[in-house]
Short mmCIF file of C-alpha atoms and ligand atoms in Angstrom, two decimals:
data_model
loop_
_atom_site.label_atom_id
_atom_site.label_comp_id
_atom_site.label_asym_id
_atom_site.label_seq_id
_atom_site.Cartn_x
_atom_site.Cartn_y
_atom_site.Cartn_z
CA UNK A 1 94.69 113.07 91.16
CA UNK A 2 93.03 111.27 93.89
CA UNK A 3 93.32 112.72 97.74
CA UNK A 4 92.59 110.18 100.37
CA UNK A 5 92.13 111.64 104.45
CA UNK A 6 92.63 109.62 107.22
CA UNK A 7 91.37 109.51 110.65
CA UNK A 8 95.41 110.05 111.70
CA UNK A 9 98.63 109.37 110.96
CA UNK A 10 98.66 105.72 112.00
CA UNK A 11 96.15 105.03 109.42
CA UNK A 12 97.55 107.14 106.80
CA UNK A 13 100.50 105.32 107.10
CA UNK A 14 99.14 102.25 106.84
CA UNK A 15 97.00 103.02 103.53
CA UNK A 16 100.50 104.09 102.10
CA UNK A 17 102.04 100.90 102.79
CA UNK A 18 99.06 98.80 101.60
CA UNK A 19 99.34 100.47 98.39
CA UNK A 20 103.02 100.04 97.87
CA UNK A 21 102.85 96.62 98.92
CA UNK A 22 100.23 96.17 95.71
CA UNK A 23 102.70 98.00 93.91
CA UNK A 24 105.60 95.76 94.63
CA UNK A 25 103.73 92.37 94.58
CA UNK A 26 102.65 93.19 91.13
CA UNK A 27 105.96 93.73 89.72
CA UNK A 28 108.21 92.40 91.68
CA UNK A 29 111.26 94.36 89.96
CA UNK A 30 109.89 98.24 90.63
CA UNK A 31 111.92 101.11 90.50
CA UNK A 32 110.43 102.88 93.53
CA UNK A 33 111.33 106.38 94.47
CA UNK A 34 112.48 106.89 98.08
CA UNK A 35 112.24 110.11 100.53
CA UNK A 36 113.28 111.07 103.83
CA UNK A 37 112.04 113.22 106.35
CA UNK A 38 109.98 112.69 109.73
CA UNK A 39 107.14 111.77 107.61
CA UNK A 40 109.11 108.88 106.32
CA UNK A 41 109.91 107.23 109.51
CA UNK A 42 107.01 105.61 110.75
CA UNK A 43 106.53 105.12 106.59
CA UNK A 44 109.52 102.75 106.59
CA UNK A 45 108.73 101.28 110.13
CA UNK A 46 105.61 100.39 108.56
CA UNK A 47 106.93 98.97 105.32
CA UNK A 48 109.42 96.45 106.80
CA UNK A 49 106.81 95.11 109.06
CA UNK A 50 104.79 93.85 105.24
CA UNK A 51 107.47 91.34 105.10
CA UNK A 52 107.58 92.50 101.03
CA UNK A 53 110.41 91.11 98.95
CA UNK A 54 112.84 93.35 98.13
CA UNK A 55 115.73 91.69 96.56
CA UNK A 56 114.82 92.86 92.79
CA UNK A 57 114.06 95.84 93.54
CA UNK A 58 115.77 99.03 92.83
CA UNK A 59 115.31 102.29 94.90
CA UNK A 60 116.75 106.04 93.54
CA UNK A 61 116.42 108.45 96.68
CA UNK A 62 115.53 112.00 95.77
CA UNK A 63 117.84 113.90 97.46
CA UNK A 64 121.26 114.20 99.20
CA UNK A 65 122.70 117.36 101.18
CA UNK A 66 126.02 118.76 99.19
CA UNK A 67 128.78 118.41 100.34
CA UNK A 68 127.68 115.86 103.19
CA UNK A 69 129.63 112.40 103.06
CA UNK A 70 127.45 109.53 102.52
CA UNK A 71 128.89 107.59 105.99
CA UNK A 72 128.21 111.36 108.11
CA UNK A 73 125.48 110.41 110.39
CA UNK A 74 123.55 113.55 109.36
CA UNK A 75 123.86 112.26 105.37
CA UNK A 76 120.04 111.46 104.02
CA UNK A 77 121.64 107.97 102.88
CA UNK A 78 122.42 107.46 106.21
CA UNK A 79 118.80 108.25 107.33
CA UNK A 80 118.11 105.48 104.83
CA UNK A 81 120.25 103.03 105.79
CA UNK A 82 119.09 103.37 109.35
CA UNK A 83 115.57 103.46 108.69
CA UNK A 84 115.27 101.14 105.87
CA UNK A 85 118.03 99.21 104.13
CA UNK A 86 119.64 97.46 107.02
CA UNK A 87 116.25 95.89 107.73
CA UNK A 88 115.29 94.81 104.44
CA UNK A 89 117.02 92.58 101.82
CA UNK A 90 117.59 95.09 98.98
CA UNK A 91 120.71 94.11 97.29
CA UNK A 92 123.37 97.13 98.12
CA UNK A 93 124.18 97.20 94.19
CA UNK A 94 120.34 97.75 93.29
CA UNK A 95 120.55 101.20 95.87
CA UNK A 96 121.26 104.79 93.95
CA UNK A 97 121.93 107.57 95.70
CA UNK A 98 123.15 111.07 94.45
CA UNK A 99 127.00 111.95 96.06
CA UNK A 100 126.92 114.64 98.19
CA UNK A 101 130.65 114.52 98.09
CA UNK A 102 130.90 114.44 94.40
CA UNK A 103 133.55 116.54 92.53
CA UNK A 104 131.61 116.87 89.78
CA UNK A 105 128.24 117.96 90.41
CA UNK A 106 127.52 117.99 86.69
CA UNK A 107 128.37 114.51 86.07
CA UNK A 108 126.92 112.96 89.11
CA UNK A 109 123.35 114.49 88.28
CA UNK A 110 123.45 113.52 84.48
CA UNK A 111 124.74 109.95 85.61
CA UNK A 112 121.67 110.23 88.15
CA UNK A 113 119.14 110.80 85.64
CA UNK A 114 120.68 108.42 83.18
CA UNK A 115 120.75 105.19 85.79
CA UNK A 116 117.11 106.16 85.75
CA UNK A 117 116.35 106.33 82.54
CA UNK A 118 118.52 102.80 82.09
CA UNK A 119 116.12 100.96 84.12
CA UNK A 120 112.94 102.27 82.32
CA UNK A 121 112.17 105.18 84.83
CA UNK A 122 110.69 105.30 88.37
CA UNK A 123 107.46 103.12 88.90
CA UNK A 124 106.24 104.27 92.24
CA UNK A 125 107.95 107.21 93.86
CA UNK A 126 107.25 108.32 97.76
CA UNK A 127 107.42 112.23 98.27
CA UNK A 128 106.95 113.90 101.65
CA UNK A 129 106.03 117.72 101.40
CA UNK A 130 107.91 120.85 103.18
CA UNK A 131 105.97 123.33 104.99
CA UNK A 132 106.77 125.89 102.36
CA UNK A 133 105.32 123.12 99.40
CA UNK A 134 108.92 121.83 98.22
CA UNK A 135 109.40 118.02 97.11
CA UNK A 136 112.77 116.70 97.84
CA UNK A 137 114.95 119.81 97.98
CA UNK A 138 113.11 121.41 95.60
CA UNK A 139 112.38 124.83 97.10
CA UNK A 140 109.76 127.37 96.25
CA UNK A 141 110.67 128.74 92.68
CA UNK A 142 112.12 125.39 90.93
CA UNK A 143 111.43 125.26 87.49
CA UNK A 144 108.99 122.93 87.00
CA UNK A 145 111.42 122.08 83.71
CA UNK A 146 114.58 121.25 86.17
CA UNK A 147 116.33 117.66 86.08
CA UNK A 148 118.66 116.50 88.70
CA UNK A 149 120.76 119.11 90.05
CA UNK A 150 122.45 121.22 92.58
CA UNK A 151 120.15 124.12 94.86
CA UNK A 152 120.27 126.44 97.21
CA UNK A 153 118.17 125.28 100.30
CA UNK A 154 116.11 128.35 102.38
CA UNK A 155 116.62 129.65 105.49
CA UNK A 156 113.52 128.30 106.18
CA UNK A 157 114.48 124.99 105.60
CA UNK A 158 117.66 124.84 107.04
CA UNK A 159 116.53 125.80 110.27
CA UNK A 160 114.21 122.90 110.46
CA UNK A 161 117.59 120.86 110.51
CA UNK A 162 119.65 122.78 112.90
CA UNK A 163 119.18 120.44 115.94
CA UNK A 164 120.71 117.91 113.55
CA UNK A 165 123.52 119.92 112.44
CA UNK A 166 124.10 121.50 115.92
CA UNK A 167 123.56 124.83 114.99
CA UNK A 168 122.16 126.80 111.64
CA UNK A 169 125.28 127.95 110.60
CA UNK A 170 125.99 124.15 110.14
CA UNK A 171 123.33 122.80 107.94
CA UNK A 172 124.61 122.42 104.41
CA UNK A 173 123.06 125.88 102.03
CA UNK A 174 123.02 123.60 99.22
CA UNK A 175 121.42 120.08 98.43
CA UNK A 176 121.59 117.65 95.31
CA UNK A 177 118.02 116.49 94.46
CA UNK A 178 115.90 115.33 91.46
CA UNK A 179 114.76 117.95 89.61
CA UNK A 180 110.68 118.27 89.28
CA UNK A 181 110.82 117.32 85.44
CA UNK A 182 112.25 113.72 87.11
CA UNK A 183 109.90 113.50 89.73
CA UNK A 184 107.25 113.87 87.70
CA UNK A 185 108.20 111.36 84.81
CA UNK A 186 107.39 108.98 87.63
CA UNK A 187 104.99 106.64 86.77
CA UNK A 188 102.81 106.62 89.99
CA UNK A 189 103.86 108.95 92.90
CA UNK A 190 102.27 109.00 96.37
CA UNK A 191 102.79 111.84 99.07
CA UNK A 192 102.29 111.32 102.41
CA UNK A 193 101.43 114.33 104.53
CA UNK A 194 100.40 114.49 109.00
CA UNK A 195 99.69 117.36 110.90
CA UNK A 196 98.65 120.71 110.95
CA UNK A 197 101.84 122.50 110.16
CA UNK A 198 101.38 120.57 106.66
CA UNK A 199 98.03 122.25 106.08
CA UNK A 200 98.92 125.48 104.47
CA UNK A 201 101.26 123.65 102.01
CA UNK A 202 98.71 120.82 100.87
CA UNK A 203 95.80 123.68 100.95
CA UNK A 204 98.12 125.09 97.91
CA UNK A 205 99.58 122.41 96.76
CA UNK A 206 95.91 120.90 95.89
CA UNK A 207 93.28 123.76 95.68
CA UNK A 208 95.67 126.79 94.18
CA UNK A 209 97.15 127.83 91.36
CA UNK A 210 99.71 125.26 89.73
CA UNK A 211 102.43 127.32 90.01
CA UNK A 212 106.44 126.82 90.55
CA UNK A 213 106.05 129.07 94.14
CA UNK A 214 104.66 126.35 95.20
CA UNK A 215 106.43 123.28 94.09
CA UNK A 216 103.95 120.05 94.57
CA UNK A 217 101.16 122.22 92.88
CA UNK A 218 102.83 120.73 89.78
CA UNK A 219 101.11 117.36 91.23
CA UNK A 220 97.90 118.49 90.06
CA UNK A 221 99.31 117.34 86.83
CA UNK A 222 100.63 113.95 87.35
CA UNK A 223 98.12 111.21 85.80
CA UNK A 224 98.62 108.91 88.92
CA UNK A 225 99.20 111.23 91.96
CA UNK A 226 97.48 110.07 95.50
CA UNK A 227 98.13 112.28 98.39
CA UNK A 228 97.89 110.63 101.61
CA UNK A 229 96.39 112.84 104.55
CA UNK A 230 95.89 112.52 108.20
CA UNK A 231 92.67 114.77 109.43
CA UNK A 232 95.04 117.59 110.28
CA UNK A 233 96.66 118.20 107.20
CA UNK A 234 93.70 118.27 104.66
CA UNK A 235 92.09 120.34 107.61
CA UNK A 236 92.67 123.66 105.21
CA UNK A 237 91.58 121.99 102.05
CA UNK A 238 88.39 123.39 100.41
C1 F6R B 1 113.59 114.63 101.73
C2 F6R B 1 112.41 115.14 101.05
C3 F6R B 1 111.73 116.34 101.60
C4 F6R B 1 110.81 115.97 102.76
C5 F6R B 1 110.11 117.20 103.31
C6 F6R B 1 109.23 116.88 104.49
O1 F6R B 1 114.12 113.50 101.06
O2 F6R B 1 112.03 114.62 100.07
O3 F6R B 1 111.01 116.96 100.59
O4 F6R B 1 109.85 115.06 102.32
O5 F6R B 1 111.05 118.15 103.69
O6 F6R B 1 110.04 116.51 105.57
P1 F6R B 1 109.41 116.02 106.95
O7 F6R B 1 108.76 114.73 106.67
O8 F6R B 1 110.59 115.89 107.87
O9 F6R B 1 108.44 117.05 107.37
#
């Protein structure tokens, strides 16, 4: 696992993109695995600026809130297509994204990790990290065993979103998301991490126990992991 610190988040940033860029103009058909979050945003910003070439490219997101309609302005895909694919030319086919409106949660999740697996897995996935050390909704005691599927998302987390939802008692309590078993069967993952409210998470995430409290501990495992710091939030790190 490699950990690179930046001077800040503009920097950090950029390292990110300069590797996926790499990534991309080496194999110019990648699977990459996409995120959202603040984190993301000047991530993307970044990314469209490389003038990279993204028309064989597939992209799997991680996560969706349940039961959120993809066209709802709050829905992550609609983060995405704001951020990211209305300014790049990704082909709309080659874009997966879990239904948070499904009827079928079952199906939609096995279907999920099935496109995956159809296309030879994820090459390069992008993860941010929660303050409490979750990857894409999964929360703080995910098996480290679980696939794609439905969870319950904490308090904690949900009240990080309530400006979006206009009010706590609005954010979805449940999310759709890749499972840690998928995120991990990524071939190369990079998480991106600023500030000092990320400390505490990437101080456990990197220098404690690997263990399923804390969610991108399991990272410690991955044979091609880089985590991406700015100053502030490896400022806890041993
Ligand atoms: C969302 C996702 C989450 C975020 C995390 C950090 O797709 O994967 O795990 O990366 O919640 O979010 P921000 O960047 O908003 O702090």
């Amino acid at each position: 696992m490699r950990v690179i610190i930046c001077k800040n988040k503009k920097e950090a940033v950029k390292k990110a993109v300069w590797l996926f860029s790499q990534e991309i103009n080496n194999k110019k058909d990648l699977i990459l695995g996409l995120a959202t979050g603040k984190t993301m945003i000047p991530f993307y910003k970044e990314l469209i600026k490389a003038n990279i070439k993204f028309s064989k490219i597939h992209t799997f997101n991680l996560d969706e809130w349940y039961c959120v309609d993809s066209k709802d302005k709050n829905s992550l895909r609609s983060f995405m297509d704001k951020h990211f694919f209305n300014k790049v030319n990704i082909p709309k086919g080659n874009i997966h994204f879990l239904d948070g409106k499904t009827r079928n949660i079952k199906i939609e999740c096995e279907k999920y990790e099935r496109d995956i697996k159809k296309l030879n897995g994820i090459g390069l996935q992008i993860l941010g990290i929660g303050i409490n050390g979750h990857i894409g909704f999964d929360e703080p005691g995910t098996s480290f065993n679980s696939l794609t599927n439905k969870i319950n998302i904490s308090g904690e987390i949900r009240n990080l979103y309530s400006k979006n939802f206009k009010g706590f008692d609005n954010v979805p309590k449940y999310g759709l998301t890749m499972g840690i078993k998928t995120i991990m069967r990524s071939k190369k993952i990079i998480l991106l991490a600023f500030g000092e409210n990320k400390a505490d998470a990437i101080a456990k995430a990197l220098n404690g126990k690997i263990n399923e409290k804390v969610p991108a501990s399991i990272l410690q495992k991955h044979k091609d992991a880089t985590f991406i710091l700015d100053k502030k939030a490896a400022s806890k790190l041993e």
